[in-house]
Amino acid sequence: MYSASDLKKGLKIEIDGAPWIITEFEFCKPGKGTALYRCRMKNMITGIGMEKTYRPTDKIDTPDIEEREMYYSYFDGHHYVFSDPNTYEEMQVSAETLGDQAYFLIEESLCNFVLYKGEPIEITLPTFIEKEIVETEPGVRGDTATNVTKPAKIDNGFEIQVPLFINQGDIVKIDTRTGKYAERVNKA
Amino acid sequence: MIVANLKKRSVMLRALREFFYSRGFFEAESPMRIPAPAPEEYIESVSAEGGFLRTSPELALKRLLAAGGERFFELGKAFRSGEHGRKHREEFTILEYYAAHWDYRRLAAFTAELFAAAAQAVCGTERVTFRGREIDFGKVEYITVDEAYRKYAGVSAFAADARGDFDELMVTKVEPELGKNGIAFLIDYPANRASLSRLSAADPRVAERWEVYVSGIELGNAFGELVDAAEQKRRFAAAYRFRAEQGMKPYPEPEAFYAALEQGIPESSGCAVGVDRLAMILCDADDIGLVRWE
């Protein structure tokens, strides 16, 4: 159990069986009245925001949250399978849970898992990955007045916008948090 | 530490002092370490070998009223244990002033002029920008606590007090609406939130107490002072009981203050202002740490 004085931004708590993370915290003390802890929080599963005000004597449940590093193993046709580097325990993650991040998985790369009651609710990939551009039109010199980027695809079909000087075969760095081009690593 | 803000703060402190000197108030310096803080339910003092650091100079300054001080102010540090946040520090700067024979409404008008003088000195204008909004220190409004609760919280202040969510509603619903574009006085608190103020003769359900707000931030608290010795002792007794129940620090009783009450304090009003918070408004800072020496 947390007591109200433990509350702070970034703290993960449990309310009615759901995990919430505190996004904003303010100590309040209305004149001559009791101290109050005003919190804004986000449901870690649904993403819904909420405001709640606590008194100094309030107690708050601690959530069954665990953080683990898992490396990406393989795709079994239905799920993306990750392994614990210490126990070799496997965990299956659905395409739905990963979303676009599935395009940025590289075998053996270590990812940070936040698990609530054993289920992954947040997966953080390495920030950047390097991928070869397998398909893109040659950039037309002097065309920068109307276009500064053009579409390009990586091997799994994911499309990103790249600068005009990028050619097929170039290796580029992609920011896995945004899915956007970061820089060129190698020319073809 | 932001030197530019410390310099603005210095301009503000000078303007505050000059305003008081020009209105016939003299400056007093009462002790930092005192034997007996005023017992309050939700304010805890910092212990200091042999005594306590003052949470406010109130009890000392009321003795000065009894001694014929008439009109005076104190500008210095006060200490409140466990208070830390965007608008709170355990050690903070308090400006407290008293005027014999002034009623609490006259003190409100005076306070508005004080703030306007500080704004003029620091910002060169009474129209100050704070967090993207214009605050006109020349625009003053008054609203009773009950009116404010009914308007912004949908419940009477007395009902909120009775059912136990007066403080929550103050913080979440009422305060954010006060002083959006100027100075707002929240006036006439329910009687059991009188603190050290006297009950209103016209309406004993309320006390002669106001708090002053700018942009939802409480800058000060004032009383038509309670000078009835028996009533003050009765209220302190209830506070000592509450503190004991909550396991708060035991305090000796403030004998010197009791003596002043028995001697007779003239009918007066007094106010305490959070100087750091006034500096926040005038420096357009959203955190108290930005406008003080830390």
GROMACS .gro file of C-alpha atoms in nm:
model
  482
    1MET     CA    1   0.000   0.000   0.000
    2TYR     CA    2   0.117   0.349  -0.073
    3SER     CA    3   0.030   0.632   0.158
    4ALA     CA    4  -0.074   0.964   0.005
    5SER     CA    5   0.264   1.117   0.087
    6ASP     CA    6   0.425   0.865  -0.156
    7LEU     CA    7   0.233   1.008  -0.450
    8LYS     CA    8   0.440   1.173  -0.721
    9LYS     CA    9   0.457   1.211  -1.098
   10GLY     CA   10   0.544   0.879  -1.264
   11LEU     CA   11   0.420   0.660  -0.977
   12LYS     CA   12   0.216   0.358  -1.083
   13ILE     CA   13  -0.087   0.282  -0.866
   14GLU     CA   14  -0.390   0.054  -0.876
   15ILE     CA   15  -0.751   0.171  -0.853
   16ASP     CA   16  -1.041  -0.077  -0.877
   17GLY     CA   17  -0.819  -0.346  -1.025
   18ALA     CA   18  -0.670  -0.129  -1.300
   19PRO     CA   19  -0.316   0.015  -1.328
   20TRP     CA   20  -0.284   0.393  -1.345
   21ILE     CA   21   0.024   0.609  -1.385
   22ILE     CA   22   0.034   0.956  -1.229
   23THR     CA   23   0.099   1.214  -1.500
   24GLU     CA   24   0.067   1.530  -1.290
   25PHE     CA   25   0.088   1.585  -0.920
   26GLU     CA   26   0.026   1.893  -0.709
   27PHE     CA   27   0.046   1.954  -0.335
   28CYS     CA   28  -0.244   2.179  -0.236
   29LYS     CA   29  -0.332   2.339   0.093
   30PRO     CA   30  -0.644   2.553   0.093
   31GLY     CA   31  -0.612   2.821   0.362
   32LYS     CA   32  -0.617   2.671   0.713
   33GLY     CA   33  -0.755   2.348   0.563
   34THR     CA   34  -0.620   1.999   0.516
   35ALA     CA   35  -0.337   1.928   0.274
   36LEU     CA   36  -0.462   1.767  -0.048
   37TYR     CA   37  -0.273   1.584  -0.318
   38ARG     CA   38  -0.423   1.658  -0.657
   39CYS     CA   39  -0.339   1.401  -0.925
   40ARG     CA   40  -0.396   1.361  -1.294
   41MET     CA   41  -0.349   1.003  -1.401
   42LYS     CA   42  -0.369   0.779  -1.708
   43ASN     CA   43  -0.504   0.425  -1.722
   44MET     CA   44  -0.210   0.218  -1.842
   45ILE     CA   45  -0.434  -0.020  -2.035
   46THR     CA   46  -0.710   0.199  -2.182
   47GLY     CA   47  -0.517   0.528  -2.196
   48ILE     CA   48  -0.814   0.710  -2.038
   49GLY     CA   49  -0.726   1.012  -1.822
   50MET     CA   50  -0.871   1.091  -1.481
   51GLU     CA   51  -0.834   1.343  -1.197
   52LYS     CA   52  -0.835   1.242  -0.832
   53THR     CA   53  -0.768   1.430  -0.511
   54TYR     CA   54  -0.625   1.246  -0.209
   55ARG     CA   55  -0.605   1.337   0.160
   56PRO     CA   56  -0.288   1.277   0.364
   57THR     CA   57  -0.451   0.984   0.546
   58ASP     CA   58  -0.558   0.801   0.228
   59LYS     CA   59  -0.400   0.469   0.133
   60ILE     CA   60  -0.355   0.363  -0.228
   61ASP     CA   61  -0.313   0.011  -0.371
   62THR     CA   62   0.015  -0.080  -0.536
   63PRO     CA   63  -0.032  -0.247  -0.876
   64ASP     CA   64   0.112  -0.585  -0.968
   65ILE     CA   65   0.355  -0.427  -1.214
   66GLU     CA   66   0.679  -0.582  -1.328
   67GLU     CA   67   0.937  -0.453  -1.571
   68ARG     CA   68   1.139  -0.706  -1.768
   69GLU     CA   69   1.375  -0.710  -2.060
   70MET     CA   70   1.279  -0.962  -2.326
   71TYR     CA   71   1.439  -1.023  -2.662
   72TYR     CA   72   1.242  -1.076  -2.981
   73SER     CA   73   1.268  -1.439  -3.101
   74TYR     CA   74   1.035  -1.507  -3.392
   75PHE     CA   75   0.686  -1.478  -3.539
   76ASP     CA   76   0.491  -1.806  -3.512
   77GLY     CA   77   0.228  -1.714  -3.767
   78HIS     CA   78  -0.014  -1.577  -3.506
   79HIS     CA   79   0.195  -1.414  -3.236
   80TYR     CA   80   0.528  -1.244  -3.192
   81VAL     CA   81   0.733  -1.452  -2.951
   82PHE     CA   82   0.974  -1.294  -2.704
   83SER     CA   83   1.218  -1.470  -2.471
   84ASP     CA   84   1.349  -1.385  -2.129
   85PRO     CA   85   1.732  -1.375  -2.163
   86ASN     CA   86   1.775  -1.527  -1.815
   87THR     CA   87   1.503  -1.790  -1.789
   88TYR     CA   88   1.439  -1.848  -2.161
   89GLU     CA   89   1.070  -1.829  -2.069
   90GLU     CA   90   0.867  -1.739  -2.379
   91MET     CA   91   0.594  -1.479  -2.400
   92GLN     CA   92   0.352  -1.443  -2.690
   93VAL     CA   93   0.243  -1.094  -2.791
   94SER     CA   94  -0.038  -1.031  -3.034
   95ALA     CA   95  -0.007  -0.810  -3.342
   96GLU     CA   96  -0.279  -0.599  -3.187
   97THR     CA   97  -0.075  -0.527  -2.873
   98LEU     CA   98   0.234  -0.436  -3.078
   99GLY     CA   99   0.065  -0.226  -3.342
  100ASP     CA  100   0.307  -0.057  -3.583
  101GLN     CA  101   0.596  -0.155  -3.358
  102ALA     CA  102   0.577  -0.501  -3.519
  103TYR     CA  103   0.743  -0.350  -3.827
  104PHE     CA  104   1.046  -0.252  -3.619
  105LEU     CA  105   1.121  -0.585  -3.455
  106ILE     CA  106   1.464  -0.724  -3.518
  107GLU     CA  107   1.560  -1.071  -3.401
  108GLU     CA  108   1.756  -1.076  -3.076
  109SER     CA  109   1.691  -0.707  -3.004
  110LEU     CA  110   1.620  -0.640  -2.636
  111CYS     CA  111   1.288  -0.476  -2.560
  112ASN     CA  112   1.158  -0.335  -2.232
  113PHE     CA  113   0.830  -0.493  -2.118
  114VAL     CA  114   0.596  -0.348  -1.857
  115LEU     CA  115   0.373  -0.630  -1.733
  116TYR     CA  116   0.056  -0.587  -1.531
  117LYS     CA  117  -0.056  -0.909  -1.363
  118GLY     CA  118   0.180  -1.089  -1.602
  119GLU     CA  119   0.034  -0.937  -1.920
  120PRO     CA  120   0.236  -0.693  -2.132
  121ILE     CA  121   0.075  -0.349  -2.132
  122GLU     CA  122   0.369  -0.149  -2.264
  123ILE     CA  123   0.655  -0.263  -2.487
  124THR     CA  124   0.944  -0.032  -2.563
  125LEU     CA  125   1.174  -0.122  -2.851
  126PRO     CA  126   1.531   0.002  -2.894
  127THR     CA  127   1.487   0.365  -2.996
  128PHE     CA  128   1.647   0.334  -3.341
  129ILE     CA  129   1.677   0.050  -3.591
  130GLU     CA  130   1.864   0.030  -3.918
  131LYS     CA  131   1.679  -0.097  -4.222
  132GLU     CA  132   1.749  -0.119  -4.593
  133ILE     CA  133   1.527   0.073  -4.831
  134VAL     CA  134   1.400  -0.192  -5.072
  135GLU     CA  135   1.175   0.028  -5.280
  136THR     CA  136   1.174   0.397  -5.365
  137GLU     CA  137   1.166   0.617  -5.674
  138PRO     CA  138   1.489   0.800  -5.762
  139GLY     CA  139   1.476   1.155  -5.626
  140VAL     CA  140   1.456   1.420  -5.900
  141ARG     CA  141   1.721   1.687  -5.850
  142GLY     CA  142   1.586   2.039  -5.832
  143ASP     CA  143   1.242   1.923  -5.727
  144THR     CA  144   1.272   2.063  -5.373
  145ALA     CA  145   1.032   2.348  -5.429
  146THR     CA  146   0.730   2.119  -5.418
  147ASN     CA  147   0.851   1.801  -5.238
  148VAL     CA  148   1.120   1.758  -4.973
  149THR     CA  149   1.042   1.389  -4.906
  150LYS     CA  150   0.924   1.086  -5.098
  151PRO     CA  151   0.774   0.755  -4.994
  152ALA     CA  152   1.000   0.449  -4.943
  153LYS     CA  153   0.949   0.090  -4.820
  154ILE     CA  154   1.153  -0.137  -4.599
  155ASP     CA  155   1.161  -0.516  -4.633
  156ASN     CA  156   0.841  -0.586  -4.439
  157GLY     CA  157   0.639  -0.341  -4.641
  158PHE     CA  158   0.634  -0.055  -4.388
  159GLU     CA  159   0.629   0.280  -4.568
  160ILE     CA  160   0.822   0.586  -4.448
  161GLN     CA  161   0.890   0.931  -4.589
  162VAL     CA  162   1.259   0.983  -4.675
  163PRO     CA  163   1.461   1.274  -4.816
  164LEU     CA  164   1.492   1.286  -5.193
  165PHE     CA  165   1.862   1.183  -5.189
  166ILE     CA  166   1.783   0.837  -5.048
  167ASN     CA  167   1.812   0.556  -5.302
  168GLN     CA  168   1.705   0.195  -5.314
  169GLY     CA  169   1.962  -0.012  -5.126
  170ASP     CA  170   2.053   0.265  -4.883
  171ILE     CA  171   2.048   0.173  -4.514
  172VAL     CA  172   1.856   0.424  -4.302
  173LYS     CA  173   1.801   0.476  -3.929
  174ILE     CA  174   1.435   0.479  -3.821
  175ASP     CA  175   1.301   0.616  -3.490
  176THR     CA  176   1.083   0.332  -3.357
  177ARG     CA  177   0.887   0.570  -3.135
  178THR     CA  178   0.752   0.767  -3.431
  179GLY     CA  179   0.815   0.545  -3.734
  180LYS     CA  180   1.001   0.834  -3.895
  181TYR     CA  181   1.327   0.855  -4.087
  182ALA     CA  182   1.619   0.973  -3.872
  183GLU     CA  183   1.929   0.961  -4.093
  184ARG     CA  184   2.114   0.764  -4.362
  185VAL     CA  185   2.365   0.513  -4.231
  186ASN     CA  186   2.506   0.363  -4.553
  187LYS     CA  187   2.482   0.438  -4.920
  188ALA     CA  188   2.400   0.150  -5.150
  189MET     CA  189   1.852   3.052  -0.889
  190ILE     CA  190   1.735   3.313  -1.137
  191VAL     CA  191   1.915   3.638  -1.063
  192ALA     CA  192   1.680   3.839  -1.284
  193ASN     CA  193   1.386   3.725  -1.072
  194LEU     CA  194   1.573   3.792  -0.747
  195LYS     CA  195   1.624   4.148  -0.868
  196LYS     CA  196   1.254   4.185  -0.948
  197ARG     CA  197   1.180   4.045  -0.606
  198SER     CA  198   1.401   4.313  -0.456
  199VAL     CA  199   1.206   4.583  -0.641
  200MET     CA  200   0.885   4.426  -0.508
  201LEU     CA  201   1.010   4.416  -0.146
  202ARG     CA  202   1.113   4.780  -0.165
  203ALA     CA  203   0.774   4.881  -0.311
  204LEU     CA  204   0.589   4.689  -0.039
  205ARG     CA  205   0.791   4.859   0.236
  206GLU     CA  206   0.755   5.204   0.085
  207PHE     CA  207   0.379   5.157   0.055
  208PHE     CA  208   0.355   5.077   0.426
  209TYR     CA  209   0.590   5.357   0.536
  210SER     CA  210   0.393   5.607   0.328
  211ARG     CA  211   0.066   5.499   0.498
  212GLY     CA  212   0.198   5.538   0.850
  213PHE     CA  213   0.282   5.170   0.923
  214PHE     CA  214   0.612   5.099   1.099
  215GLU     CA  215   0.817   4.782   1.053
  216ALA     CA  216   0.854   4.534   1.340
  217GLU     CA  217   1.074   4.226   1.381
  218SER     CA  218   0.936   3.966   1.620
  219PRO     CA  219   1.126   3.651   1.723
  220MET     CA  220   1.180   3.364   1.476
  221ARG     CA  221   1.204   3.110   1.754
  222ILE     CA  222   0.904   3.116   1.986
  223PRO     CA  223   0.801   2.913   2.289
  224ALA     CA  224   0.440   2.854   2.185
  225PRO     CA  225   0.305   2.853   1.829
  226ALA     CA  226  -0.064   2.913   1.771
  227PRO     CA  227  -0.225   2.567   1.779
  228GLU     CA  228  -0.374   2.495   1.437
  229GLU     CA  229  -0.532   2.176   1.306
  230TYR     CA  230  -0.350   2.163   0.975
  231ILE     CA  231  -0.036   2.367   1.023
  232GLU     CA  232   0.265   2.206   1.191
  233SER     CA  233   0.566   2.398   1.315
  234VAL     CA  234   0.935   2.316   1.275
  235SER     CA  235   1.099   2.244   1.609
  236ALA     CA  236   1.401   2.452   1.711
  237GLU     CA  237   1.602   2.370   2.021
  238GLY     CA  238   1.412   2.506   2.315
  239GLY     CA  239   1.116   2.619   2.107
  240PHE     CA  240   0.963   2.628   1.764
  241LEU     CA  241   1.014   2.832   1.449
  242ARG     CA  242   0.713   3.058   1.401
  243THR     CA  243   0.450   2.951   1.147
  244SER     CA  244   0.350   3.317   1.139
  245PRO     CA  245   0.425   3.619   1.360
  246GLU     CA  246   0.056   3.651   1.452
  247LEU     CA  247   0.062   3.593   1.826
  248ALA     CA  248   0.361   3.824   1.873
  249LEU     CA  249   0.214   4.100   1.659
  250LYS     CA  250  -0.117   4.089   1.845
  251ARG     CA  251   0.082   4.162   2.160
  252LEU     CA  252   0.214   4.469   1.980
  253LEU     CA  253  -0.145   4.573   1.913
  254ALA     CA  254  -0.219   4.541   2.284
  255ALA     CA  255   0.090   4.749   2.359
  256GLY     CA  256  -0.041   5.034   2.141
  257GLY     CA  257   0.147   4.963   1.819
  258GLU     CA  258  -0.160   5.083   1.626
  259ARG     CA  259  -0.040   5.024   1.270
  260PHE     CA  260   0.260   4.808   1.171
  261PHE     CA  261   0.390   4.529   0.952
  262GLU     CA  262   0.645   4.250   0.961
  263LEU     CA  263   0.821   4.111   0.654
  264GLY     CA  264   1.028   3.800   0.712
  265LYS     CA  265   1.053   3.425   0.707
  266ALA     CA  266   0.800   3.180   0.847
  267PHE     CA  267   0.818   2.800   0.860
  268ARG     CA  268   0.552   2.532   0.810
  269SER     CA  269   0.658   2.172   0.839
  270GLY     CA  270   0.579   1.932   0.556
  271GLU     CA  271   0.461   2.190   0.305
  272HIS     CA  272   0.630   2.157  -0.034
  273GLY     CA  273   0.497   2.202  -0.382
  274ARG     CA  274   0.459   2.435  -0.675
  275LYS     CA  275   0.332   2.708  -0.440
  276HIS     CA  276   0.472   2.589  -0.109
  277ARG     CA  277   0.802   2.578   0.073
  278GLU     CA  278   0.861   2.488   0.436
  279GLU     CA  279   1.055   2.810   0.472
  280PHE     CA  280   0.878   3.099   0.300
  281THR     CA  281   0.846   3.476   0.325
  282ILE     CA  282   0.543   3.619   0.499
  283LEU     CA  283   0.423   3.978   0.511
  284GLU     CA  284   0.186   4.034   0.800
  285TYR     CA  285   0.020   4.368   0.887
  286TYR     CA  286  -0.225   4.496   1.144
  287ALA     CA  287  -0.430   4.811   1.181
  288ALA     CA  288  -0.617   4.899   1.497
  289HIS     CA  289  -0.972   5.026   1.443
  290TRP     CA  290  -0.985   4.919   1.078
  291ASP     CA  291  -1.250   4.666   0.986
  292TYR     CA  292  -1.163   4.372   0.762
  293ARG     CA  293  -1.319   4.526   0.452
  294ARG     CA  294  -1.112   4.839   0.482
  295LEU     CA  295  -0.807   4.616   0.506
  296ALA     CA  296  -0.914   4.444   0.183
  297ALA     CA  297  -0.925   4.771  -0.008
  298PHE     CA  298  -0.584   4.859   0.138
  299THR     CA  299  -0.446   4.521   0.030
  300ALA     CA  300  -0.564   4.570  -0.327
  301GLU     CA  301  -0.379   4.903  -0.336
  302LEU     CA  302  -0.069   4.738  -0.187
  303PHE     CA  303  -0.065   4.474  -0.461
  304ALA     CA  304  -0.125   4.733  -0.733
  305ALA     CA  305   0.170   4.938  -0.605
  306ALA     CA  306   0.392   4.629  -0.616
  307ALA     CA  307   0.279   4.549  -0.972
  308GLN     CA  308   0.344   4.906  -1.082
  309ALA     CA  309   0.695   4.898  -0.934
  310VAL     CA  310   0.799   4.558  -1.074
  311CYS     CA  311   0.617   4.557  -1.408
  312GLY     CA  312   0.577   4.927  -1.477
  313THR     CA  313   0.202   4.875  -1.509
  314GLU     CA  314  -0.099   4.748  -1.314
  315ARG     CA  315  -0.180   4.520  -1.609
  316VAL     CA  316   0.042   4.219  -1.565
  317THR     CA  317   0.067   3.911  -1.786
  318PHE     CA  318   0.068   3.587  -1.591
  319ARG     CA  319   0.080   3.249  -1.770
  320GLY     CA  320  -0.057   3.404  -2.087
  321ARG     CA  321  -0.344   3.588  -1.921
  322GLU     CA  322  -0.375   3.957  -1.844
  323ILE     CA  323  -0.431   4.039  -1.478
  324ASP     CA  324  -0.548   4.393  -1.407
  325PHE     CA  325  -0.447   4.483  -1.050
  326GLY     CA  326  -0.685   4.776  -1.072
  327LYS     CA  327  -0.982   4.541  -1.112
  328VAL     CA  328  -1.108   4.425  -0.771
  329GLU     CA  329  -1.404   4.201  -0.697
  330TYR     CA  330  -1.559   4.060  -0.382
  331ILE     CA  331  -1.752   3.734  -0.352
  332THR     CA  332  -1.871   3.563  -0.035
  333VAL     CA  333  -1.758   3.207   0.031
  334ASP     CA  334  -2.117   3.085   0.015
  335GLU     CA  335  -2.185   3.264  -0.317
  336ALA     CA  336  -1.865   3.120  -0.463
  337TYR     CA  337  -1.948   2.766  -0.358
  338ARG     CA  338  -2.303   2.788  -0.489
  339LYS     CA  339  -2.181   2.935  -0.819
  340TYR     CA  340  -1.877   2.716  -0.884
  341ALA     CA  341  -1.938   2.400  -0.682
  342GLY     CA  342  -2.316   2.382  -0.700
  343VAL     CA  343  -2.355   2.351  -0.324
  344SER     CA  344  -2.373   2.597  -0.036
  345ALA     CA  345  -2.048   2.647   0.153
  346PHE     CA  346  -2.221   2.547   0.478
  347ALA     CA  347  -2.348   2.221   0.326
  348ALA     CA  348  -2.002   2.140   0.185
  349ASP     CA  349  -1.853   2.207   0.527
  350ALA     CA  350  -2.109   1.983   0.695
  351ARG     CA  351  -2.065   1.693   0.457
  352GLY     CA  352  -1.684   1.709   0.466
  353ASP     CA  353  -1.570   1.810   0.116
  354PHE     CA  354  -1.526   2.185   0.171
  355ASP     CA  355  -1.149   2.165   0.115
  356GLU     CA  356  -1.170   1.939  -0.192
  357LEU     CA  357  -1.426   2.170  -0.353
  358MET     CA  358  -1.218   2.475  -0.268
  359VAL     CA  359  -0.917   2.333  -0.448
  360THR     CA  360  -1.091   2.171  -0.746
  361LYS     CA  361  -1.387   2.400  -0.815
  362VAL     CA  362  -1.374   2.735  -0.636
  363GLU     CA  363  -1.013   2.856  -0.631
  364PRO     CA  364  -0.952   2.807  -1.006
  365GLU     CA  365  -1.233   3.054  -1.077
  366LEU     CA  366  -1.107   3.334  -0.854
  367GLY     CA  367  -0.906   3.631  -0.978
  368LYS     CA  368  -0.893   3.521  -1.341
  369ASN     CA  369  -0.834   3.874  -1.463
  370GLY     CA  370  -0.788   4.079  -1.149
  371ILE     CA  371  -0.787   4.065  -0.769
  372ALA     CA  372  -1.065   3.865  -0.604
  373PHE     CA  373  -1.153   3.869  -0.233
  374LEU     CA  374  -1.325   3.554  -0.107
  375ILE     CA  375  -1.500   3.685   0.201
  376ASP     CA  376  -1.703   3.564   0.500
  377TYR     CA  377  -1.600   3.209   0.577
  378PRO     CA  378  -1.833   2.969   0.761
  379ALA     CA  379  -1.806   3.018   1.138
  380ASN     CA  380  -1.621   2.697   1.215
  381ARG     CA  381  -1.347   2.805   0.972
  382ALA     CA  382  -1.300   3.135   1.154
  383SER     CA  383  -0.952   3.042   1.276
  384LEU     CA  384  -0.840   3.347   1.477
  385SER     CA  385  -1.103   3.582   1.335
  386ARG     CA  386  -1.417   3.699   1.513
  387LEU     CA  387  -1.767   3.598   1.407
  388SER     CA  388  -1.968   3.853   1.213
  389ALA     CA  389  -2.202   4.052   1.437
  390ALA     CA  390  -2.446   4.087   1.149
  391ASP     CA  391  -2.446   3.714   1.063
  392PRO     CA  392  -2.292   3.478   1.319
  393ARG     CA  393  -2.299   3.190   1.067
  394VAL     CA  394  -1.993   3.353   0.912
  395ALA     CA  395  -1.664   3.491   1.035
  396GLU     CA  396  -1.488   3.815   0.946
  397ARG     CA  397  -1.230   3.641   0.733
  398TRP     CA  398  -1.123   3.684   0.372
  399GLU     CA  399  -0.863   3.540   0.141
  400VAL     CA  400  -0.733   3.723  -0.163
  401TYR     CA  401  -0.673   3.553  -0.498
  402VAL     CA  402  -0.504   3.634  -0.824
  403SER     CA  403  -0.526   3.380  -1.108
  404GLY     CA  404  -0.655   3.111  -0.875
  405ILE     CA  405  -0.357   3.150  -0.641
  406GLU     CA  406  -0.420   3.245  -0.279
  407LEU     CA  407  -0.198   3.540  -0.196
  408GLY     CA  408  -0.323   3.626   0.151
  409ASN     CA  409  -0.556   3.561   0.444
  410ALA     CA  410  -0.706   3.827   0.670
  411PHE     CA  411  -0.915   3.852   0.984
  412GLY     CA  412  -1.133   4.095   1.166
  413GLU     CA  413  -0.930   3.988   1.470
  414LEU     CA  414  -1.082   3.789   1.754
  415VAL     CA  415  -0.998   3.980   2.071
  416ASP     CA  416  -1.230   3.804   2.315
  417ALA     CA  417  -0.999   3.614   2.552
  418ALA     CA  418  -1.250   3.346   2.652
  419GLU     CA  419  -1.354   3.266   2.295
  420GLN     CA  420  -0.991   3.253   2.177
  421LYS     CA  421  -0.896   3.013   2.457
  422ARG     CA  422  -1.198   2.797   2.380
  423ARG     CA  423  -1.094   2.771   2.014
  424PHE     CA  424  -0.734   2.695   2.106
  425ALA     CA  425  -0.854   2.421   2.342
  426ALA     CA  426  -1.039   2.253   2.055
  427ALA     CA  427  -0.727   2.283   1.839
  428TYR     CA  428  -0.504   2.131   2.110
  429ARG     CA  429  -0.748   1.837   2.139
  430PHE     CA  430  -0.751   1.783   1.762
  431ARG     CA  431  -0.370   1.800   1.745
  432ALA     CA  432  -0.338   1.546   2.027
  433GLU     CA  433  -0.578   1.309   1.851
  434GLN     CA  434  -0.374   1.339   1.528
  435GLY     CA  435  -0.046   1.282   1.709
  436MET     CA  436   0.084   1.631   1.626
  437LYS     CA  437   0.352   1.803   1.836
  438PRO     CA  438   0.241   1.916   2.180
  439TYR     CA  439   0.282   2.290   2.236
  440PRO     CA  440   0.298   2.489   2.558
  441GLU     CA  441   0.016   2.743   2.584
  442PRO     CA  442   0.097   3.097   2.461
  443GLU     CA  443   0.096   3.272   2.797
  444ALA     CA  444   0.227   3.606   2.669
  445PHE     CA  445  -0.049   3.615   2.407
  446TYR     CA  446  -0.314   3.529   2.667
  447ALA     CA  447  -0.183   3.814   2.882
  448ALA     CA  448  -0.223   4.053   2.588
  449LEU     CA  449  -0.581   3.935   2.536
  450GLU     CA  450  -0.656   3.994   2.903
  451GLN     CA  451  -0.489   4.335   2.887
  452GLY     CA  452  -0.711   4.415   2.592
  453ILE     CA  453  -0.643   4.422   2.222
  454PRO     CA  454  -0.822   4.699   2.032
  455GLU     CA  455  -1.067   4.598   1.760
  456SER     CA  456  -0.835   4.549   1.465
  457SER     CA  457  -0.793   4.367   1.143
  458GLY     CA  458  -0.481   4.195   1.017
  459CYS     CA  459  -0.358   4.017   0.706
  460ALA     CA  460  -0.082   3.773   0.614
  461VAL     CA  461   0.048   3.764   0.256
  462GLY     CA  462   0.261   3.499   0.088
  463VAL     CA  463   0.532   3.720  -0.055
  464ASP     CA  464   0.684   3.446  -0.271
  465ARG     CA  465   0.348   3.394  -0.438
  466LEU     CA  466   0.308   3.764  -0.513
  467ALA     CA  467   0.655   3.743  -0.667
  468MET     CA  468   0.541   3.447  -0.881
  469ILE     CA  469   0.261   3.658  -1.027
  470LEU     CA  470   0.483   3.960  -1.089
  471CYS     CA  471   0.765   3.753  -1.242
  472ASP     CA  472   0.530   3.534  -1.450
  473ALA     CA  473   0.668   3.221  -1.282
  474ASP     CA  474   0.463   2.908  -1.239
  475ASP     CA  475   0.677   2.764  -0.961
  476ILE     CA  476   0.774   2.921  -0.630
  477GLY     CA  477   1.129   2.787  -0.673
  478LEU     CA  478   1.184   3.030  -0.959
  479VAL     CA  479   1.135   3.345  -0.751
  480ARG     CA  480   1.326   3.278  -0.433
  481TRP     CA  481   1.675   3.192  -0.315
  482GLU     CA  482   1.700   2.810  -0.327
   0.00000   0.00000   0.00000
